[in-house]
mmCIF file with all atom_site columns, C-alpha atoms in Angstrom:
data_model
loop_
_atom_site.group_PDB
_atom_site.id
_atom_site.type_symbol
_atom_site.label_atom_id
_atom_site.label_alt_id
_atom_site.label_comp_id
_atom_site.label_asym_id
_atom_site.label_entity_id
_atom_site.label_seq_id
_atom_site.pdbx_PDB_ins_code
_atom_site.Cartn_x
_atom_site.Cartn_y
_atom_site.Cartn_z
_atom_site.occupancy
_atom_site.B_iso_or_equiv
_atom_site.pdbx_formal_charge
_atom_site.auth_seq_id
_atom_site.auth_comp_id
_atom_site.auth_asym_id
_atom_site.auth_atom_id
_atom_site.pdbx_PDB_model_num
ATOM 1   C CA . MET A 1 1   ? -0.030 -0.274 -0.200  1.00 67.00 ? 125 MET A CA 1
ATOM 2   C CA . VAL A 1 2   ? 2.591  2.684  0.928   1.00 67.00 ? 126 VAL A CA 1
ATOM 3   C CA . SER A 1 3   ? 4.751  1.704  -2.272  1.00 91.00 ? 127 SER A CA 1
ATOM 4   C CA . LEU A 1 4   ? 1.447  2.196  -4.254  1.00 90.00 ? 128 LEU A CA 1
ATOM 5   C CA . VAL A 1 5   ? 0.861  5.777  -2.590  1.00 93.00 ? 129 VAL A CA 1
ATOM 6   C CA . LYS A 1 6   ? 4.778  6.371  -2.969  1.00 93.00 ? 130 LYS A CA 1
ATOM 7   C CA . LYS A 1 7   ? 4.418  5.724  -6.756  1.00 94.00 ? 131 LYS A CA 1
ATOM 8   C CA . TYR A 1 8   ? 1.355  7.962  -6.854  1.00 94.00 ? 132 TYR A CA 1
ATOM 9   C CA . LEU A 1 9   ? 3.079  10.659 -5.149  1.00 95.00 ? 133 LEU A CA 1
ATOM 10  C CA . LEU A 1 10  ? 6.138  10.397 -7.178  1.00 95.00 ? 134 LEU A CA 1
ATOM 11  C CA . PHE A 1 11  ? 3.882  10.812 -10.221 1.00 95.00 ? 135 PHE A CA 1
ATOM 12  C CA . VAL A 1 12  ? 1.911  13.439 -9.042  1.00 95.00 ? 136 VAL A CA 1
ATOM 13  C CA . VAL A 1 13  ? 4.926  15.145 -8.543  1.00 96.00 ? 137 VAL A CA 1
ATOM 14  C CA . GLY A 1 14  ? 6.503  14.740 -11.906 1.00 96.00 ? 138 GLY A CA 1
ATOM 15  C CA . VAL A 1 15  ? 3.332  15.947 -13.383 1.00 94.00 ? 139 VAL A CA 1
ATOM 16  C CA . LEU A 1 16  ? 3.104  19.044 -11.252 1.00 94.00 ? 140 LEU A CA 1
ATOM 17  C CA . MET A 1 17  ? 6.861  19.989 -11.826 1.00 96.00 ? 141 MET A CA 1
ATOM 18  C CA . LEU A 1 18  ? 6.110  19.563 -15.454 1.00 93.00 ? 142 LEU A CA 1
ATOM 19  C CA . GLY A 1 19  ? 3.245  21.929 -15.204 1.00 90.00 ? 143 GLY A CA 1
ATOM 20  C CA . ILE A 1 20  ? 5.320  24.663 -13.676 1.00 93.00 ? 144 ILE A CA 1
ATOM 21  C CA . GLY A 1 21  ? 8.225  24.105 -16.109 1.00 92.00 ? 145 GLY A CA 1
ATOM 22  C CA . ILE A 1 22  ? 5.929  24.738 -18.860 1.00 89.00 ? 146 ILE A CA 1
ATOM 23  C CA . SER A 1 23  ? 5.133  27.838 -17.032 1.00 88.00 ? 147 SER A CA 1
ATOM 24  C CA . LEU A 1 24  ? 8.485  29.197 -16.310 1.00 91.00 ? 148 LEU A CA 1
ATOM 25  C CA . SER A 1 25  ? 9.352  28.272 -20.271 1.00 89.00 ? 149 SER A CA 1
ATOM 26  C CA . LEU A 1 26  ? 6.495  30.794 -21.296 1.00 83.00 ? 150 LEU A CA 1
ATOM 27  C CA . LYS A 1 27  ? 7.427  33.492 -18.616 1.00 86.00 ? 151 LYS A CA 1
ATOM 28  C CA . VAL A 1 28  ? 11.109 33.486 -19.878 1.00 89.00 ? 152 VAL A CA 1
ATOM 29  C CA . GLY A 1 29  ? 9.906  34.058 -23.258 1.00 87.00 ? 153 GLY A CA 1
ATOM 30  C CA . LEU A 1 30  ? 12.454 31.951 -25.276 1.00 91.00 ? 154 LEU A CA 1
ATOM 31  C CA . GLY A 1 31  ? 10.248 29.235 -26.630 1.00 90.00 ? 155 GLY A CA 1
ATOM 32  C CA . GLY A 1 32  ? 8.454  26.391 -25.290 1.00 90.00 ? 156 GLY A CA 1
ATOM 33  C CA . ASP A 1 33  ? 9.435  22.487 -25.916 1.00 94.00 ? 157 ASP A CA 1
ATOM 34  C CA . PRO A 1 34  ? 8.647  21.326 -29.015 1.00 97.00 ? 158 PRO A CA 1
ATOM 35  C CA . LEU A 1 35  ? 5.579  19.544 -28.506 1.00 94.00 ? 159 LEU A CA 1
ATOM 36  C CA . GLY A 1 36  ? 4.119  23.066 -27.081 1.00 92.00 ? 160 GLY A CA 1
ATOM 37  C CA . VAL A 1 37  ? 4.732  24.686 -30.785 1.00 93.00 ? 161 VAL A CA 1
ATOM 38  C CA . LEU A 1 38  ? 2.894  21.995 -31.917 1.00 94.00 ? 162 LEU A CA 1
ATOM 39  C CA . TYR A 1 39  ? -0.132 23.079 -30.159 1.00 91.00 ? 163 TYR A CA 1
ATOM 40  C CA . ASP A 1 40  ? 0.869  26.751 -30.832 1.00 90.00 ? 164 ASP A CA 1
ATOM 41  C CA . GLY A 1 41  ? 1.069  26.027 -34.736 1.00 92.00 ? 165 GLY A CA 1
ATOM 42  C CA . PHE A 1 42  ? -2.028 23.833 -34.089 1.00 93.00 ? 166 PHE A CA 1
ATOM 43  C CA . SER A 1 43  ? -4.580 26.159 -32.415 1.00 90.00 ? 167 SER A CA 1
ATOM 44  C CA . LYS A 1 44  ? -3.228 29.144 -34.941 1.00 93.00 ? 168 LYS A CA 1
ATOM 45  C CA . PHE A 1 45  ? -3.561 27.166 -37.958 1.00 96.00 ? 169 PHE A CA 1
ATOM 46  C CA . PHE A 1 46  ? -7.100 25.267 -37.357 1.00 96.00 ? 170 PHE A CA 1
ATOM 47  C CA . SER A 1 47  ? -8.102 28.571 -35.512 1.00 95.00 ? 171 SER A CA 1
ATOM 48  C CA . VAL A 1 48  ? -8.986 26.613 -31.879 1.00 90.00 ? 172 VAL A CA 1
ATOM 49  C CA . SER A 1 49  ? -7.392 27.445 -28.556 1.00 83.00 ? 173 SER A CA 1
ATOM 50  C CA . PRO A 1 50  ? -4.541 25.918 -27.301 1.00 78.00 ? 174 PRO A CA 1
ATOM 51  C CA . SER A 1 51  ? -5.913 23.730 -24.359 1.00 76.00 ? 175 SER A CA 1
ATOM 52  C CA . VAL A 1 52  ? -8.326 22.319 -27.373 1.00 83.00 ? 176 VAL A CA 1
ATOM 53  C CA . SER A 1 53  ? -5.299 21.754 -29.685 1.00 87.00 ? 177 SER A CA 1
ATOM 54  C CA . SER A 1 54  ? -3.610 20.290 -26.588 1.00 86.00 ? 178 SER A CA 1
ATOM 55  C CA . ILE A 1 55  ? -6.503 17.854 -26.189 1.00 86.00 ? 179 ILE A CA 1
ATOM 56  C CA . ILE A 1 56  ? -6.965 16.653 -29.834 1.00 92.00 ? 180 ILE A CA 1
ATOM 57  C CA . ILE A 1 57  ? -3.035 15.963 -30.103 1.00 93.00 ? 181 ILE A CA 1
ATOM 58  C CA . SER A 1 58  ? -3.039 14.495 -26.823 1.00 89.00 ? 182 SER A CA 1
ATOM 59  C CA . THR A 1 59  ? -6.264 12.278 -28.091 1.00 90.00 ? 183 THR A CA 1
ATOM 60  C CA . VAL A 1 60  ? -4.278 11.372 -30.962 1.00 94.00 ? 184 VAL A CA 1
ATOM 61  C CA . PHE A 1 61  ? -1.261 10.298 -29.121 1.00 94.00 ? 185 PHE A CA 1
ATOM 62  C CA . VAL A 1 62  ? -3.185 7.964  -26.602 1.00 92.00 ? 186 VAL A CA 1
ATOM 63  C CA . LEU A 1 63  ? -5.183 6.196  -29.893 1.00 94.00 ? 187 LEU A CA 1
ATOM 64  C CA . VAL A 1 64  ? -1.949 5.244  -31.570 1.00 95.00 ? 188 VAL A CA 1
ATOM 65  C CA . THR A 1 65  ? -0.363 4.208  -28.328 1.00 94.00 ? 189 THR A CA 1
ATOM 66  C CA . PHE A 1 66  ? -3.833 2.006  -27.473 1.00 93.00 ? 190 PHE A CA 1
ATOM 67  C CA . PHE A 1 67  ? -3.768 0.347  -31.108 1.00 94.00 ? 191 PHE A CA 1
ATOM 68  C CA . ILE A 1 68  ? -0.237 -0.411 -31.050 1.00 94.00 ? 192 ILE A CA 1
ATOM 69  C CA . ASP A 1 69  ? 0.965  -1.007 -27.361 1.00 91.00 ? 193 ASP A CA 1
ATOM 70  C CA . LYS A 1 70  ? -2.218 -0.620 -24.557 1.00 90.00 ? 194 LYS A CA 1
ATOM 71  C CA . LYS A 1 71  ? -0.185 -1.200 -22.056 1.00 90.00 ? 195 LYS A CA 1
ATOM 72  C CA . GLU A 1 72  ? 1.826  2.082  -22.327 1.00 90.00 ? 196 GLU A CA 1
ATOM 73  C CA . ILE A 1 73  ? -1.566 3.724  -21.089 1.00 92.00 ? 197 ILE A CA 1
ATOM 74  C CA . GLY A 1 74  ? -2.406 3.412  -17.264 1.00 92.00 ? 198 GLY A CA 1
ATOM 75  C CA . ILE A 1 75  ? -3.892 5.825  -14.812 1.00 93.00 ? 199 ILE A CA 1
ATOM 76  C CA . GLY A 1 76  ? -0.887 7.825  -14.855 1.00 92.00 ? 200 GLY A CA 1
ATOM 77  C CA . THR A 1 77  ? -2.221 9.069  -18.492 1.00 91.00 ? 201 THR A CA 1
ATOM 78  C CA . LEU A 1 78  ? -5.290 10.214 -16.916 1.00 87.00 ? 202 LEU A CA 1
ATOM 79  C CA . ILE A 1 79  ? -3.620 11.615 -13.792 1.00 89.00 ? 203 ILE A CA 1
ATOM 80  C CA . SER A 1 80  ? -1.027 13.210 -15.892 1.00 89.00 ? 204 SER A CA 1
ATOM 81  C CA . VAL A 1 81  ? -4.262 15.245 -18.307 1.00 82.00 ? 205 VAL A CA 1
ATOM 82  C CA . LEU A 1 82  ? -5.663 16.186 -14.764 1.00 81.00 ? 206 LEU A CA 1
ATOM 83  C CA . PHE A 1 83  ? -2.810 17.535 -13.301 1.00 86.00 ? 207 PHE A CA 1
ATOM 84  C CA . LEU A 1 84  ? -0.499 19.189 -15.775 1.00 85.00 ? 208 LEU A CA 1
ATOM 85  C CA . SER A 1 85  ? -3.095 22.066 -16.599 1.00 82.00 ? 209 SER A CA 1
ATOM 86  C CA . VAL A 1 86  ? -3.005 22.754 -12.328 1.00 86.00 ? 210 VAL A CA 1
ATOM 87  C CA . GLY A 1 87  ? 0.784  22.658 -12.419 1.00 88.00 ? 211 GLY A CA 1
ATOM 88  C CA . ILE A 1 88  ? 0.809  25.402 -15.345 1.00 86.00 ? 212 ILE A CA 1
ATOM 89  C CA . SER A 1 89  ? -1.953 27.706 -13.373 1.00 85.00 ? 213 SER A CA 1
ATOM 90  C CA . LEU A 1 90  ? 0.293  27.166 -10.182 1.00 90.00 ? 214 LEU A CA 1
ATOM 91  C CA . GLY A 1 91  ? 3.458  27.956 -12.103 1.00 88.00 ? 215 GLY A CA 1
ATOM 92  C CA . ASN A 1 92  ? 1.385  31.424 -13.032 1.00 84.00 ? 216 ASN A CA 1
ATOM 93  C CA . VAL A 1 93  ? 1.062  32.261 -9.948  1.00 90.00 ? 217 VAL A CA 1
ATOM 94  C CA . ILE A 1 94  ? 4.191  31.591 -7.988  1.00 92.00 ? 218 ILE A CA 1
ATOM 95  C CA . ILE A 1 95  ? 6.765  32.383 -11.039 1.00 90.00 ? 219 ILE A CA 1
ATOM 96  C CA . PRO A 1 96  ? 7.192  36.548 -11.812 1.00 89.00 ? 220 PRO A CA 1
ATOM 97  C CA . GLU A 1 97  ? 7.130  37.650 -15.298 1.00 82.00 ? 221 GLU A CA 1
ATOM 98  C CA . ILE A 1 98  ? 11.271 37.447 -16.191 1.00 80.00 ? 222 ILE A CA 1
ATOM 99  C CA . MET A 1 99  ? 12.525 40.392 -18.266 1.00 76.00 ? 223 MET A CA 1
ATOM 100 C CA . ASN A 1 100 ? 16.202 40.662 -17.401 1.00 79.00 ? 224 ASN A CA 1
ATOM 101 C CA . GLY A 1 101 ? 17.993 39.200 -20.747 1.00 81.00 ? 225 GLY A CA 1
ATOM 102 C CA . TYR A 1 102 ? 20.777 37.253 -19.043 1.00 86.00 ? 226 TYR A CA 1
ATOM 103 C CA . ILE A 1 103 ? 18.681 35.373 -16.136 1.00 90.00 ? 227 ILE A CA 1
ATOM 104 C CA . ARG A 1 104 ? 16.507 34.481 -19.023 1.00 89.00 ? 228 ARG A CA 1
ATOM 105 C CA . TYR A 1 105 ? 19.370 32.618 -20.662 1.00 90.00 ? 229 TYR A CA 1
ATOM 106 C CA . PHE A 1 106 ? 20.302 30.962 -17.691 1.00 91.00 ? 230 PHE A CA 1
ATOM 107 C CA . LEU A 1 107 ? 16.802 30.164 -16.525 1.00 93.00 ? 231 LEU A CA 1
ATOM 108 C CA . ILE A 1 108 ? 16.746 27.876 -19.968 1.00 95.00 ? 232 ILE A CA 1
ATOM 109 C CA . VAL A 1 109 ? 19.178 25.453 -18.020 1.00 95.00 ? 233 VAL A CA 1
ATOM 110 C CA . LEU A 1 110 ? 16.637 25.340 -15.271 1.00 95.00 ? 234 LEU A CA 1
ATOM 111 C CA . ILE A 1 111 ? 13.938 24.703 -17.409 1.00 96.00 ? 235 ILE A CA 1
ATOM 112 C CA . LEU A 1 112 ? 15.798 21.651 -18.641 1.00 97.00 ? 236 LEU A CA 1
ATOM 113 C CA . LEU A 1 113 ? 16.121 20.216 -15.522 1.00 97.00 ? 237 LEU A CA 1
ATOM 114 C CA . ILE A 1 114 ? 12.679 20.475 -14.226 1.00 97.00 ? 238 ILE A CA 1
ATOM 115 C CA . TYR A 1 115 ? 11.428 19.046 -17.568 1.00 97.00 ? 239 TYR A CA 1
ATOM 116 C CA . SER A 1 116 ? 14.137 15.736 -17.208 1.00 98.00 ? 240 SER A CA 1
ATOM 117 C CA . PHE A 1 117 ? 13.567 15.553 -13.601 1.00 98.00 ? 241 PHE A CA 1
ATOM 118 C CA . SER A 1 118 ? 9.527  15.445 -13.808 1.00 97.00 ? 242 SER A CA 1
ATOM 119 C CA . ILE A 1 119 ? 9.613  13.254 -16.932 1.00 97.00 ? 243 ILE A CA 1
ATOM 120 C CA . ALA A 1 120 ? 11.731 10.520 -15.422 1.00 97.00 ? 244 ALA A CA 1
ATOM 121 C CA . PHE A 1 121 ? 9.759  10.757 -11.916 1.00 97.00 ? 245 PHE A CA 1
ATOM 122 C CA . MET A 1 122 ? 6.433  9.979  -14.214 1.00 96.00 ? 246 MET A CA 1
ATOM 123 C CA . ILE A 1 123 ? 8.305  7.083  -15.637 1.00 95.00 ? 247 ILE A CA 1
ATOM 124 C CA . LYS A 1 124 ? 9.618  6.069  -12.581 1.00 95.00 ? 248 LYS A CA 1
ATOM 125 C CA . ALA A 1 125 ? 6.658  6.108  -11.023 1.00 95.00 ? 249 ALA A CA 1
ATOM 126 C CA . ASN A 1 126 ? 5.331  3.029  -13.526 1.00 93.00 ? 250 ASN A CA 1
ATOM 127 C CA . ILE A 1 127 ? 1.916  3.734  -13.407 1.00 94.00 ? 251 ILE A CA 1
ATOM 128 C CA . GLY A 1 128 ? 1.233  4.887  -16.806 1.00 90.00 ? 252 GLY A CA 1
ATOM 129 C CA . LYS A 1 129 ? 2.722  7.534  -18.826 1.00 91.00 ? 253 LYS A CA 1
ATOM 130 C CA . SER A 1 130 ? 1.424  11.091 -20.097 1.00 91.00 ? 254 SER A CA 1
ATOM 131 C CA . ALA A 1 131 ? -0.181 11.239 -23.525 1.00 91.00 ? 255 ALA A CA 1
ATOM 132 C CA . TYR A 1 132 ? 3.182  12.288 -25.105 1.00 94.00 ? 256 TYR A CA 1
ATOM 133 C CA . ASP A 1 133 ? 5.540  9.517  -22.979 1.00 95.00 ? 257 ASP A CA 1
ATOM 134 C CA . SER A 1 134 ? 3.324  6.739  -23.675 1.00 94.00 ? 258 SER A CA 1
ATOM 135 C CA . PHE A 1 135 ? 3.673  7.591  -27.706 1.00 95.00 ? 259 PHE A CA 1
ATOM 136 C CA . ILE A 1 136 ? 7.508  8.094  -27.510 1.00 97.00 ? 260 ILE A CA 1
ATOM 137 C CA . PHE A 1 137 ? 7.755  4.786  -25.170 1.00 94.00 ? 261 PHE A CA 1
ATOM 138 C CA . THR A 1 138 ? 5.300  2.672  -27.609 1.00 95.00 ? 262 THR A CA 1
ATOM 139 C CA . PHE A 1 139 ? 7.566  3.866  -30.829 1.00 95.00 ? 263 PHE A CA 1
ATOM 140 C CA . ARG A 1 140 ? 11.063 3.262  -28.781 1.00 94.00 ? 264 ARG A CA 1
ATOM 141 C CA . MET A 1 141 ? 10.032 -0.360 -27.879 1.00 90.00 ? 265 MET A CA 1
ATOM 142 C CA . LYS A 1 142 ? 9.006  -0.718 -32.087 1.00 91.00 ? 266 LYS A CA 1
ATOM 143 C CA . PHE A 1 143 ? 12.126 0.816  -33.576 1.00 95.00 ? 267 PHE A CA 1
ATOM 144 C CA . LYS A 1 144 ? 14.406 -0.382 -30.289 1.00 95.00 ? 268 LYS A CA 1
ATOM 145 C CA . LYS A 1 145 ? 15.902 2.750  -29.830 1.00 96.00 ? 269 LYS A CA 1
ATOM 146 C CA . THR A 1 146 ? 16.791 4.487  -26.186 1.00 97.00 ? 270 THR A CA 1
ATOM 147 C CA . TYR A 1 147 ? 14.558 6.984  -25.063 1.00 96.00 ? 271 TYR A CA 1
ATOM 148 C CA . ALA A 1 148 ? 16.730 9.884  -26.000 1.00 97.00 ? 272 ALA A CA 1
ATOM 149 C CA . GLN A 1 149 ? 16.933 9.035  -29.511 1.00 98.00 ? 273 GLN A CA 1
ATOM 150 C CA . MET A 1 150 ? 13.000 8.354  -29.777 1.00 97.00 ? 274 MET A CA 1
ATOM 151 C CA . LYS A 1 151 ? 11.937 11.508 -27.961 1.00 98.00 ? 275 LYS A CA 1
ATOM 152 C CA . PHE A 1 152 ? 14.642 13.482 -29.952 1.00 98.00 ? 276 PHE A CA 1
ATOM 153 C CA . ILE A 1 153 ? 13.104 12.094 -33.133 1.00 98.00 ? 277 ILE A CA 1
ATOM 154 C CA . ILE A 1 154 ? 9.472  12.870 -32.374 1.00 98.00 ? 278 ILE A CA 1
ATOM 155 C CA . ASP A 1 155 ? 10.089 16.217 -30.847 1.00 98.00 ? 279 ASP A CA 1
ATOM 156 C CA . ALA A 1 156 ? 11.630 16.989 -33.947 1.00 98.00 ? 280 ALA A CA 1
ATOM 157 C CA . VAL A 1 157 ? 9.000  15.989 -36.049 1.00 98.00 ? 281 VAL A CA 1
ATOM 158 C CA . CYS A 1 158 ? 6.435  17.851 -33.590 1.00 97.00 ? 282 CYS A CA 1
ATOM 159 C CA . LEU A 1 159 ? 8.547  20.769 -34.094 1.00 98.00 ? 283 LEU A CA 1
ATOM 160 C CA . PHE A 1 160 ? 8.473  20.920 -37.278 1.00 98.00 ? 284 PHE A CA 1
ATOM 161 C CA . LEU A 1 161 ? 4.926  20.267 -37.807 1.00 97.00 ? 285 LEU A CA 1
ATOM 162 C CA . GLY A 1 162 ? 4.501  23.096 -35.588 1.00 96.00 ? 286 GLY A CA 1
ATOM 163 C CA . ILE A 1 163 ? 6.287  25.186 -37.674 1.00 97.00 ? 287 ILE A CA 1
ATOM 164 C CA . LEU A 1 164 ? 4.690  24.400 -40.646 1.00 97.00 ? 288 LEU A CA 1
ATOM 165 C CA . PHE A 1 165 ? 1.091  25.243 -38.804 1.00 97.00 ? 289 PHE A CA 1
ATOM 166 C CA . GLY A 1 166 ? 2.367  28.616 -37.511 1.00 95.00 ? 290 GLY A CA 1
ATOM 167 C CA . GLY A 1 167 ? 3.790  27.654 -34.184 1.00 91.00 ? 291 GLY A CA 1
ATOM 168 C CA . THR A 1 168 ? 6.831  30.103 -32.612 1.00 91.00 ? 292 THR A CA 1
ATOM 169 C CA . PHE A 1 169 ? 10.213 28.768 -31.176 1.00 95.00 ? 293 PHE A CA 1
ATOM 170 C CA . ASN A 1 170 ? 13.255 30.103 -29.657 1.00 95.00 ? 294 ASN A CA 1
ATOM 171 C CA . ILE A 1 171 ? 16.854 28.818 -28.234 1.00 95.00 ? 295 ILE A CA 1
ATOM 172 C CA . CYS A 1 172 ? 14.641 27.445 -25.293 1.00 96.00 ? 296 CYS A CA 1
ATOM 173 C CA . THR A 1 173 ? 12.951 24.929 -27.795 1.00 97.00 ? 297 THR A CA 1
ATOM 174 C CA . LEU A 1 174 ? 16.294 23.631 -29.513 1.00 97.00 ? 298 LEU A CA 1
ATOM 175 C CA . VAL A 1 175 ? 17.732 23.138 -26.260 1.00 97.00 ? 299 VAL A CA 1
ATOM 176 C CA . LEU A 1 176 ? 14.823 21.244 -24.786 1.00 97.00 ? 300 LEU A CA 1
ATOM 177 C CA . LEU A 1 177 ? 14.883 18.907 -28.375 1.00 98.00 ? 301 LEU A CA 1
ATOM 178 C CA . VAL A 1 178 ? 18.533 18.265 -28.017 1.00 98.00 ? 302 VAL A CA 1
ATOM 179 C CA . PHE A 1 179 ? 19.316 17.739 -24.382 1.00 98.00 ? 303 PHE A CA 1
ATOM 180 C CA . CYS A 1 180 ? 16.338 16.394 -22.552 1.00 98.00 ? 304 CYS A CA 1
ATOM 181 C CA . GLY A 1 181 ? 15.827 13.341 -23.761 1.00 98.00 ? 305 GLY A CA 1
ATOM 182 C CA . LYS A 1 182 ? 19.561 12.287 -22.273 1.00 98.00 ? 306 LYS A CA 1
ATOM 183 C CA . GLY A 1 183 ? 18.782 14.493 -19.493 1.00 98.00 ? 307 GLY A CA 1
ATOM 184 C CA . THR A 1 184 ? 15.227 12.249 -18.442 1.00 98.00 ? 308 THR A CA 1
ATOM 185 C CA . GLU A 1 185 ? 17.829 9.572  -19.212 1.00 97.00 ? 309 GLU A CA 1
ATOM 186 C CA . LEU A 1 186 ? 20.285 10.440 -16.957 1.00 98.00 ? 310 LEU A CA 1
ATOM 187 C CA . VAL A 1 187 ? 17.788 11.124 -13.679 1.00 97.00 ? 311 VAL A CA 1
ATOM 188 C CA . LEU A 1 188 ? 15.917 7.598  -14.378 1.00 96.00 ? 312 LEU A CA 1
ATOM 189 C CA . GLU A 1 189 ? 19.565 6.079  -13.910 1.00 96.00 ? 313 GLU A CA 1
ATOM 190 C CA . PHE A 1 190 ? 19.939 8.093  -11.160 1.00 96.00 ? 314 PHE A CA 1
ATOM 191 C CA . LEU A 1 191 ? 16.251 6.953  -9.782  1.00 95.00 ? 315 LEU A CA 1
ATOM 192 C CA . ASN A 1 192 ? 16.839 3.518  -9.803  1.00 92.00 ? 316 ASN A CA 1
ATOM 193 C CA . LYS A 1 193 ? 20.367 2.990  -8.385  1.00 91.00 ? 317 LYS A CA 1
ATOM 194 C CA . ASN A 1 194 ? 18.754 4.483  -5.177  1.00 77.00 ? 318 ASN A CA 1
#
């Protein structure tokens, strides 16, 4: 029972941290993650809100995952949908607007760390993954790639499609594209040793 509570707590902490990381990346104003660029572009191209865009795209990820490898979907998939917006809202309340140019660039490293730790926490909890990570894991297993390799590939596709649809990106987007998958793997290795 205690182990199950720890798993749920780890997952919820991961989702809330990811929401705060998303909020911080938006407040820094140097671009969000590649999936966020896809949400942004999709919402602009189809004239829907970003939240509707996120629901549609997440639904596609879950459906594809369900038909290819439904074991990647679990209660965590639902929890991530419910608590991610809470984390973003919490971040919007506690994080001030960041105007100083130099500080903004240093915060990119913090954003990368928040993303890497939060995704690793959700994966480590092993109660299902977010819609996006379940999609990544499905194709990771299918093509026998590491998490970092598959995340990079799928992030790159999301970024490309997001730009085609009119989404905006910046330096933080590229840092997350290149380093987030490997950062998540390193945190997972650490968590698995301890």
